[in-house]
Amino acid sequence: MNRTAYTLIGPSLRTSMAWKAKNGKWRRTSILILVLLSIFYLEFLIYFVQAWTWQSLHCPTNSKCTRFLFVADPQILGELDEPNSITIWDNDRYLHRTFLLALSHIQPDAVVFLGDLMDEGNRANDFEFQRYVDRFFNIFPLENVPQSLFLPGDNDIGGENGDPILPSVVYRFRHIFHKTKELIVNLCLILKVNPVLEPMPRPDPSHVTSEKFIRIGVSHFPLLGMSTPFTEKVLKDFKPHVIFSAHSHLSRLRGPTMKNPSPLNDMIGPVQLGQVNQTKDKDYEDGWSDGSFNTVQEIEVPTCSYRMGVYNMGYGYALFDETRKELQYAVLWLPNRLIHLKLYLYMSSCFGLVFLFWFICAYGRAHRS
C-alpha cells in the first residue's frame, strides 16, 4: 500500500488495523510466556512440588530410630538398547534429581540398592561396564551417606529368562559394589540374600538370637508367597522381622500365605515387629492386624525409573524404632516423566499448527496487498 492510498483511509480504520496488529503480537507473546512457564514447571518446579507431598516419618520421643532409603530397579540405560544420548541424559538427570531430593528429605543412616542397578550390566564388556559404573555414581552420589549396600539384580549379573550367570560377571559386580553380605546400622541387622546366585549367607548366630537387633532381609527377587527351600531356610535361619525386595517394579505387600501380593499405596505404621515365623499355618490376608506384624512380611519397593513401563515410581522410606521395635514405611512417589514428555509432544504439535496458521495468514495478507 502506497502513502497516498494510506492517507485516504479513515482514522477509525487505521486505529482498528493498529489494534489488531497489537492484539496479535500480545497473543503471540502470551503463548510464548505460557510455553516457557510450562517448561520451567515440568523441568524444575514439579520435583519440589512433588517432594512437598512426601510423607514425613517421625521418631517418637525418647526413642532411638534408624532411617533407610531403599532404591529399587534404577536400571540406568545402556548404550546397546538405547543409542540416543539425549534419552540417556534425560533419564540420568531424572534419577539424579529425585535421588538428591529423597536424600534431603530422609537424611538416611543407610541407602540400600535392591538390584538392577544397570539395564545392560550383564551384557556389557569391561569398558562399557566401567562407563556405566561412573555414570551410576554420578547419578547417585553417596559421599555424604554414612553407609550403603548394593544387591545384584538379573540385569546386573544375569539369572532371568535363561540368561547365564557367569562367574566373571559376578566377580566384576562384587569388585565394584563390595562383597559384604550384611550391614549393621545401629541396632538394625540387614542380611543380603539372593535365591539365584548363592546359598543362604551365614549371619552371626549371636545377632540372630539377640533380642536387641531388628533383623531385616533384603533381596532383589521377592521371597514370600513361594514355598521354596531357599525361602524356608531364610525364614528359619535368619528369622527376619521384615523383608524388602524389588524386581516387580511395583509397590506391594507380601505375606507367607498370601496367594497374591496386595498393592501398597499408603503409609504403614507404626506397626509392632512382633514374634515372627510363628503363624505360618494361619490364613493371613491383611498383612498386619491390631497394629502389629504377627508374622514376617515382605515389602516390594517400586522402581524409581520412569523407563520401566509402570505408571507409579518411587523410593522406599523405612524408619525403625529400635526402642519400641516398631516400623514405619512410606513410598516417596515421583513425578511421571513419561506424561511430561507426552505433554511436550502435544505442546510442540499445537505450537507448530499455530505457527503454520500465522504463516499462512501473513502470506495471504502480503499477496493481497
Short mmCIF file of C-alpha atoms in Angstrom, two decimals:
data_model
loop_
_atom_site.label_atom_id
_atom_site.label_comp_id
_atom_site.label_asym_id
_atom_site.label_seq_id
_atom_site.Cartn_x
_atom_site.Cartn_y
_atom_site.Cartn_z
CA MET A 1 0.00 0.00 0.00
CA ASN A 2 1.48 3.41 -1.08
CA ARG A 3 1.48 6.56 1.03
CA THR A 4 -1.29 8.30 -0.94
CA ALA A 5 -3.67 5.37 -0.51
CA TYR A 6 -2.86 5.11 3.21
CA THR A 7 -3.81 8.78 3.78
CA LEU A 8 -7.22 8.16 2.20
CA ILE A 9 -8.07 5.55 4.86
CA GLY A 10 -10.24 6.90 7.63
CA PRO A 11 -8.81 7.35 11.13
CA SER A 12 -11.14 4.72 12.58
CA LEU A 13 -9.95 2.06 10.13
CA ARG A 14 -6.30 2.87 10.81
CA THR A 15 -6.98 2.56 14.54
CA SER A 16 -8.67 -0.80 14.01
CA MET A 17 -5.74 -2.13 11.99
CA ALA A 18 -3.26 -0.98 14.64
CA TRP A 19 -5.32 -2.60 17.38
CA LYS A 20 -5.43 -5.92 15.52
CA ALA A 21 -1.67 -5.86 14.99
CA LYS A 22 -1.07 -5.09 18.67
CA ASN A 23 -3.56 -7.75 19.76
CA GLY A 24 -1.91 -10.37 17.55
CA LYS A 25 1.51 -9.53 18.98
CA TRP A 26 0.12 -9.83 22.52
CA ARG A 27 -1.36 -13.27 21.76
CA ARG A 28 1.98 -14.50 20.43
CA THR A 29 3.78 -13.14 23.48
CA SER A 30 1.23 -14.74 25.82
CA ILE A 31 1.62 -18.13 24.17
CA LEU A 32 5.41 -17.87 24.37
CA ILE A 33 5.25 -16.97 28.07
CA LEU A 34 2.87 -19.88 28.72
CA VAL A 35 5.22 -22.29 26.98
CA LEU A 36 8.25 -21.05 28.93
CA LEU A 37 6.37 -21.27 32.24
CA SER A 38 5.24 -24.82 31.41
CA ILE A 39 8.82 -25.85 30.65
CA PHE A 40 10.06 -24.30 33.89
CA TYR A 41 7.39 -26.13 35.87
CA LEU A 42 7.93 -29.53 34.23
CA GLU A 43 11.74 -29.35 34.27
CA PHE A 44 12.37 -27.82 37.69
CA LEU A 45 9.45 -26.82 39.88
CA ILE A 46 7.45 -30.05 39.73
CA TYR A 47 10.17 -32.01 41.55
CA PHE A 48 9.97 -29.69 44.55
CA VAL A 49 6.16 -29.67 44.45
CA GLN A 50 6.15 -33.47 44.47
CA ALA A 51 8.70 -33.62 47.32
CA TRP A 52 6.45 -31.29 49.32
CA THR A 53 3.76 -34.03 49.29
CA TRP A 54 6.05 -36.75 50.68
CA GLN A 55 5.28 -38.38 53.99
CA SER A 56 7.39 -37.39 56.99
CA LEU A 57 8.03 -40.26 59.39
CA HIS A 58 8.67 -39.08 62.93
CA CYS A 59 10.72 -40.78 65.60
CA PRO A 60 8.82 -40.88 68.93
CA THR A 61 10.21 -39.00 71.89
CA ASN A 62 12.78 -40.96 73.92
CA SER A 63 13.23 -43.49 71.11
CA LYS A 64 16.28 -44.37 69.05
CA CYS A 65 15.41 -44.60 65.36
CA THR A 66 17.23 -45.63 62.20
CA ARG A 67 16.22 -44.41 58.73
CA PHE A 68 16.73 -46.27 55.46
CA LEU A 69 16.33 -45.20 51.85
CA PHE A 70 15.57 -48.12 49.51
CA VAL A 71 16.37 -47.69 45.81
CA ALA A 72 14.85 -50.33 43.54
CA ASP A 73 15.48 -51.07 39.87
CA PRO A 74 17.02 -47.80 38.66
CA GLN A 75 18.31 -49.72 35.62
CA ILE A 76 20.36 -46.86 34.19
CA LEU A 77 20.11 -47.09 30.42
CA GLY A 78 22.79 -48.84 28.42
CA GLU A 79 24.40 -47.99 25.13
CA LEU A 80 23.26 -51.07 23.21
CA ASP A 81 19.48 -50.83 23.54
CA GLU A 82 19.38 -47.03 23.87
CA PRO A 83 21.87 -45.36 21.50
CA ASN A 84 20.08 -42.00 21.82
CA SER A 85 22.31 -39.89 24.08
CA ILE A 86 19.52 -37.36 24.78
CA THR A 87 17.28 -40.11 26.15
CA ILE A 88 20.09 -41.40 28.37
CA TRP A 89 20.83 -37.86 29.58
CA ASP A 90 17.19 -37.19 30.43
CA ASN A 91 16.78 -40.44 32.35
CA ASP A 92 20.05 -39.91 34.25
CA ARG A 93 19.01 -36.38 35.18
CA TYR A 94 15.60 -37.57 36.41
CA LEU A 95 17.16 -40.21 38.66
CA HIS A 96 19.79 -37.79 39.96
CA ARG A 97 17.33 -35.03 40.86
CA THR A 98 14.84 -37.30 42.57
CA PHE A 99 17.57 -39.14 44.49
CA LEU A 100 19.02 -35.90 45.87
CA LEU A 101 15.57 -34.79 46.98
CA ALA A 102 14.95 -38.14 48.65
CA LEU A 103 18.30 -37.91 50.46
CA SER A 104 17.46 -34.42 51.67
CA HIS A 105 14.00 -35.50 52.82
CA ILE A 106 15.05 -38.64 54.69
CA GLN A 107 18.65 -37.94 55.72
CA PRO A 108 19.13 -41.71 55.92
CA ASP A 109 21.51 -43.66 58.09
CA ALA A 110 21.99 -46.01 55.13
CA VAL A 111 20.96 -46.39 51.49
CA VAL A 112 20.13 -49.87 50.18
CA PHE A 113 20.13 -50.51 46.44
CA LEU A 114 17.88 -53.50 45.76
CA GLY A 115 19.38 -54.62 42.45
CA ASP A 116 19.07 -54.00 38.72
CA LEU A 117 21.37 -51.02 39.05
CA MET A 118 22.02 -51.14 35.30
CA ASP A 119 19.92 -52.18 32.34
CA GLU A 120 22.75 -53.91 30.47
CA GLY A 121 25.21 -54.76 33.23
CA ASN A 122 25.28 -58.48 32.46
CA ARG A 123 25.80 -57.87 28.72
CA ALA A 124 28.38 -55.10 28.88
CA ASN A 125 32.06 -55.66 28.26
CA ASP A 126 34.55 -54.37 30.84
CA PHE A 127 34.94 -50.95 29.21
CA GLU A 128 31.17 -50.41 28.88
CA PHE A 129 30.64 -51.67 32.43
CA GLN A 130 33.13 -49.14 33.80
CA ARG A 131 31.35 -46.33 31.96
CA TYR A 132 28.07 -47.47 33.49
CA VAL A 133 29.68 -47.55 36.94
CA ASP A 134 30.97 -43.99 36.53
CA ARG A 135 27.52 -42.84 35.46
CA PHE A 136 25.88 -44.70 38.32
CA PHE A 137 27.91 -42.95 40.99
CA ASN A 138 27.39 -39.59 39.28
CA ILE A 139 23.64 -40.18 39.35
CA PHE A 140 23.63 -41.48 42.94
CA PRO A 141 26.32 -39.58 44.88
CA LEU A 142 27.00 -41.29 48.20
CA GLU A 143 29.77 -39.13 49.66
CA ASN A 144 27.54 -37.86 52.47
CA VAL A 145 25.76 -41.16 53.12
CA PRO A 146 27.04 -42.96 56.25
CA GLN A 147 26.58 -46.50 54.88
CA SER A 148 25.35 -48.19 51.72
CA LEU A 149 24.58 -51.70 50.49
CA PHE A 150 24.28 -52.97 46.91
CA LEU A 151 22.40 -56.04 45.71
CA PRO A 152 22.88 -57.54 42.24
CA GLY A 153 19.85 -58.00 40.03
CA ASP A 154 19.29 -60.10 36.94
CA ASN A 155 20.14 -57.16 34.70
CA ASP A 156 23.44 -56.76 36.58
CA ILE A 157 24.68 -60.35 36.56
CA GLY A 158 22.09 -62.43 34.66
CA GLY A 159 19.82 -65.14 36.01
CA GLU A 160 16.44 -64.48 34.39
CA ASN A 161 14.86 -65.94 31.24
CA GLY A 162 17.72 -68.35 30.78
CA ASP A 163 20.48 -65.75 30.96
CA PRO A 164 23.62 -67.45 32.29
CA ILE A 165 25.28 -66.19 35.46
CA LEU A 166 28.96 -66.03 34.58
CA PRO A 167 31.47 -66.06 37.46
CA SER A 168 33.46 -63.29 35.78
CA VAL A 169 30.38 -61.03 35.66
CA VAL A 170 29.57 -61.76 39.31
CA TYR A 171 33.17 -61.04 40.34
CA ARG A 172 33.14 -57.78 38.37
CA PHE A 173 29.99 -56.61 40.14
CA ARG A 174 31.29 -57.56 43.58
CA HIS A 175 34.63 -55.93 42.95
CA ILE A 176 32.95 -52.57 42.33
CA PHE A 177 29.94 -52.78 44.62
CA HIS A 178 31.56 -54.54 47.61
CA LYS A 179 31.35 -58.13 48.79
CA THR A 180 29.69 -57.54 52.13
CA LYS A 181 26.63 -59.71 52.71
CA GLU A 182 25.35 -57.99 55.82
CA LEU A 183 25.16 -54.48 57.18
CA ILE A 184 24.74 -53.38 60.78
CA VAL A 185 23.30 -49.90 61.24
CA ASN A 186 22.81 -49.07 64.90
CA LEU A 187 20.61 -51.97 66.10
CA CYS A 188 19.36 -52.92 62.63
CA LEU A 189 20.92 -56.00 61.03
CA ILE A 190 20.45 -56.22 57.26
CA LEU A 191 21.18 -59.53 55.54
CA LYS A 192 21.58 -59.68 51.75
CA VAL A 193 20.10 -62.80 50.15
CA ASN A 194 19.90 -63.90 46.52
CA PRO A 195 17.92 -67.04 45.62
CA VAL A 196 19.50 -67.39 42.16
CA LEU A 197 23.13 -66.63 42.98
CA GLU A 198 24.32 -68.30 46.13
CA PRO A 199 23.25 -70.30 49.19
CA MET A 200 21.84 -68.66 52.28
CA PRO A 201 24.51 -66.46 53.92
CA ARG A 202 25.50 -67.37 57.44
CA PRO A 203 24.86 -64.45 59.78
CA ASP A 204 26.48 -64.23 63.18
CA PRO A 205 24.38 -66.57 65.41
CA SER A 206 24.58 -64.09 68.29
CA HIS A 207 22.89 -61.47 66.09
CA VAL A 208 20.07 -63.84 65.18
CA THR A 209 19.34 -64.93 68.73
CA SER A 210 19.76 -61.49 70.28
CA GLU A 211 16.51 -59.69 71.03
CA LYS A 212 18.10 -56.28 70.69
CA PHE A 213 18.57 -56.50 66.91
CA ILE A 214 15.90 -55.77 64.31
CA ARG A 215 16.58 -58.32 61.56
CA ILE A 216 15.91 -57.10 58.00
CA GLY A 217 16.20 -59.31 54.94
CA VAL A 218 16.84 -57.71 51.55
CA SER A 219 16.57 -59.47 48.21
CA HIS A 220 16.24 -58.39 44.62
CA PHE A 221 13.74 -61.17 43.89
CA PRO A 222 10.60 -61.49 46.07
CA LEU A 223 10.77 -64.38 48.52
CA LEU A 224 7.42 -64.81 50.27
CA GLY A 225 4.35 -66.41 48.77
CA MET A 226 6.54 -69.02 47.05
CA SER A 227 7.33 -72.10 49.11
CA THR A 228 10.90 -72.88 48.15
CA PRO A 229 13.70 -74.50 50.18
CA PHE A 230 15.69 -71.27 49.96
CA THR A 231 12.85 -69.14 51.37
CA GLU A 232 12.24 -71.66 54.15
CA LYS A 233 15.93 -71.57 55.04
CA VAL A 234 15.96 -67.77 55.15
CA LEU A 235 12.96 -67.72 57.48
CA LYS A 236 14.32 -70.48 59.68
CA ASP A 237 17.98 -69.48 59.96
CA PHE A 238 17.74 -65.69 59.90
CA LYS A 239 14.26 -65.13 61.36
CA PRO A 240 13.77 -61.73 59.73
CA HIS A 241 11.28 -59.30 61.19
CA VAL A 242 10.63 -57.85 57.72
CA ILE A 243 11.90 -58.35 54.16
CA PHE A 244 12.40 -55.74 51.43
CA SER A 245 12.58 -56.75 47.77
CA ALA A 246 12.22 -55.34 44.26
CA HIS A 247 12.11 -56.76 40.70
CA SER A 248 8.36 -56.36 40.08
CA HIS A 249 8.67 -52.54 39.71
CA LEU A 250 5.50 -52.25 41.81
CA SER A 251 4.75 -51.23 45.39
CA ARG A 252 3.24 -54.31 47.04
CA LEU A 253 2.98 -56.21 50.32
CA ARG A 254 3.54 -59.95 50.59
CA GLY A 255 2.84 -62.44 53.36
CA PRO A 256 3.89 -66.09 53.75
CA THR A 257 0.43 -67.41 52.84
CA MET A 258 -0.76 -64.66 50.52
CA LYS A 259 -1.79 -66.10 47.18
CA ASN A 260 -1.24 -62.75 45.52
CA PRO A 261 0.61 -59.67 46.81
CA SER A 262 -1.59 -56.71 47.68
CA PRO A 263 -0.97 -53.16 46.38
CA LEU A 264 0.77 -50.92 48.87
CA ASN A 265 -0.06 -47.29 48.21
CA ASP A 266 -0.43 -45.89 51.72
CA MET A 267 1.87 -45.42 54.66
CA ILE A 268 2.50 -48.37 57.02
CA GLY A 269 2.76 -47.89 60.73
CA PRO A 270 3.83 -47.55 63.20
CA VAL A 271 3.44 -51.33 63.48
CA GLN A 272 4.98 -53.56 66.10
CA LEU A 273 7.57 -56.03 64.86
CA GLY A 274 6.40 -58.98 66.96
CA GLN A 275 7.30 -62.63 67.07
CA VAL A 276 7.96 -63.85 63.54
CA ASN A 277 7.56 -67.22 61.81
CA GLN A 278 5.00 -68.29 64.40
CA THR A 279 1.76 -68.02 62.39
CA LYS A 280 2.75 -69.81 59.22
CA ASP A 281 -0.35 -72.01 59.09
CA LYS A 282 -2.84 -69.21 59.68
CA ASP A 283 -4.86 -67.66 56.92
CA TYR A 284 -3.22 -64.25 56.83
CA GLU A 285 -4.72 -61.81 54.36
CA ASP A 286 -4.30 -58.25 55.61
CA GLY A 287 -0.57 -58.25 56.31
CA TRP A 288 -0.94 -56.80 59.78
CA SER A 289 -3.60 -56.63 62.46
CA ASP A 290 -4.02 -54.75 65.71
CA GLY A 291 -1.10 -52.51 64.85
CA SER A 292 1.48 -55.29 64.64
CA PHE A 293 3.11 -57.70 62.21
CA ASN A 294 2.07 -61.09 63.59
CA THR A 295 4.24 -62.85 61.04
CA VAL A 296 7.07 -61.83 58.75
CA GLN A 297 6.01 -59.57 55.88
CA GLU A 298 7.72 -58.58 52.65
CA ILE A 299 7.58 -55.07 51.18
CA GLU A 300 8.21 -54.76 47.46
CA VAL A 301 9.75 -51.38 46.68
CA PRO A 302 8.69 -49.78 43.36
CA THR A 303 11.13 -48.80 40.67
CA CYS A 304 12.49 -45.27 40.70
CA SER A 305 12.92 -45.13 36.90
CA TYR A 306 10.27 -43.83 34.52
CA ARG A 307 11.57 -46.18 31.80
CA MET A 308 10.26 -49.39 33.40
CA GLY A 309 6.78 -49.21 31.88
CA VAL A 310 4.85 -48.54 35.10
CA TYR A 311 2.75 -45.53 35.96
CA ASN A 312 3.94 -45.04 39.55
CA MET A 313 7.59 -44.70 40.54
CA GLY A 314 9.11 -44.00 43.91
CA TYR A 315 11.71 -44.63 46.61
CA GLY A 316 11.13 -46.69 49.74
CA TYR A 317 11.46 -44.91 53.08
CA ALA A 318 11.63 -47.00 56.25
CA LEU A 319 12.01 -45.81 59.83
CA PHE A 320 12.77 -48.40 62.51
CA ASP A 321 12.14 -47.52 66.13
CA GLU A 322 14.79 -49.63 67.84
CA THR A 323 13.46 -48.83 71.32
CA ARG A 324 9.87 -49.93 70.70
CA LYS A 325 10.67 -52.41 67.91
CA GLU A 326 8.32 -50.62 65.51
CA LEU A 327 8.36 -49.95 61.78
CA GLN A 328 7.06 -47.02 59.77
CA TYR A 329 7.20 -47.17 55.98
CA ALA A 330 6.15 -44.91 53.11
CA VAL A 331 6.80 -44.59 49.40
CA LEU A 332 8.18 -41.29 48.17
CA TRP A 333 6.20 -41.10 44.94
CA LEU A 334 7.87 -39.41 41.98
CA PRO A 335 6.59 -37.28 39.08
CA ASN A 336 5.61 -39.24 35.99
CA ARG A 337 8.18 -38.12 33.48
CA LEU A 338 6.60 -40.00 30.58
CA ILE A 339 3.45 -37.88 30.91
CA HIS A 340 5.64 -34.76 30.81
CA LEU A 341 7.34 -35.93 27.62
CA LYS A 342 3.98 -36.69 26.02
CA LEU A 343 2.81 -33.22 27.05
CA TYR A 344 5.86 -31.74 25.36
CA LEU A 345 4.93 -33.60 22.18
CA TYR A 346 1.37 -32.28 22.38
CA MET A 347 2.57 -28.71 23.03
CA SER A 348 5.03 -28.93 20.12
CA SER A 349 2.29 -30.11 17.78
CA CYS A 350 -0.07 -27.32 18.87
CA PHE A 351 2.66 -24.71 18.62
CA GLY A 352 3.57 -25.96 15.15
CA LEU A 353 -0.03 -25.74 13.97
CA VAL A 354 -0.40 -22.20 15.37
CA PHE A 355 2.84 -21.14 13.71
CA LEU A 356 1.70 -22.63 10.40
CA PHE A 357 -1.64 -20.80 10.70
CA TRP A 358 0.12 -17.48 11.35
CA PHE A 359 2.48 -18.08 8.42
CA ILE A 360 -0.38 -18.81 6.02
CA CYS A 361 -2.32 -15.72 7.18
CA ALA A 362 0.75 -13.48 6.86
CA TYR A 363 1.49 -14.92 3.41
CA GLY A 364 -2.11 -14.28 2.29
CA ARG A 365 -2.12 -10.70 3.55
CA ALA A 366 1.16 -9.97 1.82
CA HIS A 367 -0.17 -11.21 -1.53
CA ARG A 368 -3.49 -9.34 -1.18
CA SER A 369 -1.65 -6.06 -0.58
#
